Structures are given as C-alpha cells and as structure tokens.
Amino acid sequence: MPMNKSKELLTKAADYLAEIQALAQSTFTIMEVCGTHTVAIAKNALRELLPETVRLISGPGCPVCVTDSSDIDRYLYLAAQPNVITATFGDMIRVPGTEKNLQVLRAEGADVRIVYSTQDALELARKNRDKEVVFLGIGFETTVPTVAVSLETAKHEGIENYSVLSMHKVVPPVLRLLAEDAELVVDAFLDPGHVCSIIGIEPIGFMAKDYGKPGVVTGFEALDILEAIVMLLRQREEGRSEIEIQYKRVAKPEGNPRARMFIEQVFEPVEASWRGIGLIPQSGLGIREEYSLWDAAKKFSLPIFHSEETPGCRCGDVLKGRIYPTQCSLFARFCTPMKPVGPCMVSSEGSCAAYYRYAQRSGD
Amino acid sequence: MCLAIPAKVVSMDGSIAKVDMMGNERVVSIDLVPEVKIGEYVLVHAGFAIGIIDDESAKETEELLLEVANAYEQE
Ligand code: SF4
C-alpha cells in the first residue's frame, strides 16, 4: 500500500481516538448489536485502544447464537430423515443440539451439504429431483431477501423438492426489548450496517425517539467503528438522540426497498423464541400461506420440540449484554471453539468465540 | 453471518452478474439490485448483491479499506 495512504489512515484513527478521549469524560456504554461488529472490534483490539470510560458490550446480533435449542433439535430431527438433503451455511455445522450436531449426523450417514448461497441450494434441488432439499433458514434481514428470492424462484419454476425451514429473525423487536430492559445499562447503539442497508433507518428510529437511545449505523472496518463512536459521543455532548448513518457508502436511509418487497411477499411476522432471551412478538418470519408448499415445517409435519437450555451456559446473559463472555465460568475452561458448550462459542461471530480467538492470539 | 464484501461488476447476464471480488471472479445474483451497471461496486452477501456502493468518494474509501484489509490478511 502506498505510504501516504496508510499514513492518512493512521492519522485519521489517531484523530478519532483523540476526540473520543476528549469527549468521554464520564462513562459511556455502547452496545454493538451485530456479530460482525463484535468480530471487528475483537480483531482490531478496539476495546484496549479506547479510554476506560467507553465500554463496548456485545448484543444479540449473531443469528446462529440466538437460534433456540428447540429449533436446533427440530432441524437435526429433519436432517436425519431419509431422502432429505440438508443445505446449510457453514456456520450451523457444529452448533450443538441436545444430543448431536449436523457434523455428527453427517458422519452417521445423513446428507448434509454446506452451501454458499440459496442459489446453490436450489441447484441441488434441480439436480436431485428424487430427493427433498431443505435449506436451513437462519439469519436476519440481510440474509432473508436471498432466501425469499429462492422461494420465489422455486415457486416460479415449479421446483417442488425444495423447501425452507424458516428460523429467521428481525432486529427491531429485540432492540425494543433491550430498550425496555430495566437492567440494561446501555447508553447508545452501534447499529448493524448490513441489516440497515436492507431495512433503512425508519424501523429503528423509535430507539432514539421513544427511548432516548441514540444509534449510529456503522461499517465494519476499525475506522468505521471509531468514527461511529465519535458520532455517538458528539450526540451526547450536544444533547441529541438520533439515528445517524456512518456507513454512508453502503447504507441508505431508505434501505433497499426491492429487497424488502421480496421479504414481505414471502414472509410474515410471527412470534419467535430467541435463545436465552425468550419469546418476542413479531420478531420472527414465517413463510406465508401462498408458499406453504415450500415450507419445510408444513411439508414434513415437523413436531415442536421443547428442549432445555444447556446447563451452565450463560449465552442469554451474554446476548443481552449483562455479562462479558469471560464472566461465564465455563469460558475457555470447559467451553472452547473446538468443544463448544453453547452457541455463542460455536459461531465465528458469537461473542464468546470472538473473545476466545482474539484473547488467545494476544496471549491474554 | 451478515458479513458482506464489496465487489466490482464486470459483466451481466439477466439476473446474474460476474463480479471481481478482491481479485477473484465470482458469479452473483443481482435480483435485489437489478438497476446495477457494469463498473459499479456492489455489496455481496451469500451470493447476492444486496446493495450498490454508488458514491464516488465512498468508492475510494472502500478501495482504501480493502487495501488495508488485504495488507492485514497478508501479515
Ligand atoms: S462461554 Fe460457552 S458456556 Fe459460557 S456463555 Fe459462552 S457459549 Fe455459553
């Protein structure tokens, strides 16, 4: 990289840090909602760079981590059915259910394929007409439009051996729940840049307006995050509470209306259970009646599971920002990315995994 | 899981585009951004372009950050 460019970046970072230092005279607690932010913060050691008064805590923004154990057991049950090909993003492969995980099922003979996109899953269905291809639908508003497009394509092309098990979730209702949590000590939010590039800022405006919790829609590089922290501190300094966009090069105030149209066409809001948090009304997405032929839950008449949370795992408290992962007594001792006890350790974007990986590297 | 990576649109064919993603050629769906043009930067998530990076200065930032990211990866 040309010298002057890297110098420019370093100067910028130093300027942001100086302004943060100047503005953060008293404690300011910021929650990063998105798991990708958690990883970026850990990777760049931002917590260590910031003054002690600025606290960064992780939120419920890792879709794998908030998938309820009952949902996990349900898809494992489905994956074990004969004639089923389970298509999934790689993140899910080692997530532990009550007894097994997808990797174990695969070793036992289940047909589990890691796909990079829903396009790949559809292609599997086109090529294996005698099999049922089920895509495990896990993700937030960033991912949901890509699943919606696949269902629309399946309907349009009449691909009847493709279906989706929808465990999708949306972000605004869980933000409201956090804002109403009396125990939560968060002053402001780093809002998820890619979720907002789809939904825009209107759906999260209530956080600033009704609850006095300012937010900044933030990108995923160290400089993005530092700039967003400066923006939040300036809001406090000036007594404002707004949702602002730092990640302007990607996230537009109106989001991506076409992507939202796909979501609305295929999915409808339903109550959903968030791991460690509980039931939240309107926070999940169910497949609409018009697409029920491609709804795996209906197609396979899947039973509802009532699985227990893993004893000792404090993922729920981690997801709500009540404790740091290191405060879980199992952290790093009994629970590691190689042998994860809970979902916050298994997903690469889980807070526990991010803390573990980067703490190991820096030799903490 | 909401990771998304910028890429430059090289060619298009219906709802499919070839993009240059950090020097690698990839095929992505442009169903969600049908208005995109060749030469523009898009944000790619799970095989789909989910947004267009459309502002000139922003593009520069993205390129700059990409270089840093690359330098970081090569460490
Ligand atoms: S360290 Fe492991 S057991 Fe503890 S909260 Fe995180 S995932 Fe759960």
PDB file of C-alpha atoms and ligand atoms in Angstrom, chain A residues 313-315 318 328 330-331 335 341-345 352, ligand 1:
ATOM      1  CA  CYS A 313     -24.182 -21.783  29.559  1.00  0.00           C
ATOM      2  CA  ARG A 314     -24.806 -18.075  30.036  1.00  0.00           C
ATOM      3  CA  CYS A 315     -25.250 -17.223  26.370  1.00  0.00           C
ATOM      4  CA  VAL A 318     -24.055 -12.509  27.057  1.00  0.00           C
ATOM      5  CA  CYS A 328     -19.104 -17.226  32.267  1.00  0.00           C
ATOM      6  CA  LEU A 330     -17.259 -22.281  31.594  1.00  0.00           C
ATOM      7  CA  PHE A 331     -15.482 -19.806  29.282  1.00  0.00           C
ATOM      8  CA  CYS A 335     -16.170 -24.198  26.564  1.00  0.00           C
ATOM      9  CA  VAL A 341     -20.905 -25.809  25.111  1.00  0.00           C
ATOM     10  CA  GLY A 342     -23.175 -23.056  23.866  1.00  0.00           C
ATOM     11  CA  PRO A 343     -23.952 -21.374  20.553  1.00  0.00           C
ATOM     12  CA  CYS A 344     -22.123 -18.131  21.471  1.00  0.00           C
ATOM     13  CA  MET A 345     -18.904 -20.140  21.245  1.00  0.00           C
ATOM     14  CA  CYS A 352     -17.693 -15.939  23.253  1.00  0.00           C
TER      15      CYS A 352
HETATM   16  S1  SF4 C   1     -18.508 -19.439  27.196  1.00  0.00           S
HETATM   17 FE1  SF4 C   1     -19.662 -21.174  26.348  1.00  0.00          FE
HETATM   18  S2  SF4 C   1     -20.954 -21.846  28.032  1.00  0.00           S
HETATM   19 FE2  SF4 C   1     -20.271 -19.773  28.555  1.00  0.00          FE
HETATM   20  S3  SF4 C   1     -21.845 -18.407  27.720  1.00  0.00           S
HETATM   21 FE3  SF4 C   1     -20.306 -18.621  26.127  1.00  0.00          FE
HETATM   22  S4  SF4 C   1     -21.090 -20.303  24.856  1.00  0.00           S
HETATM   23 FE4  SF4 C   1     -22.209 -20.432  26.794  1.00  0.00          FE
END
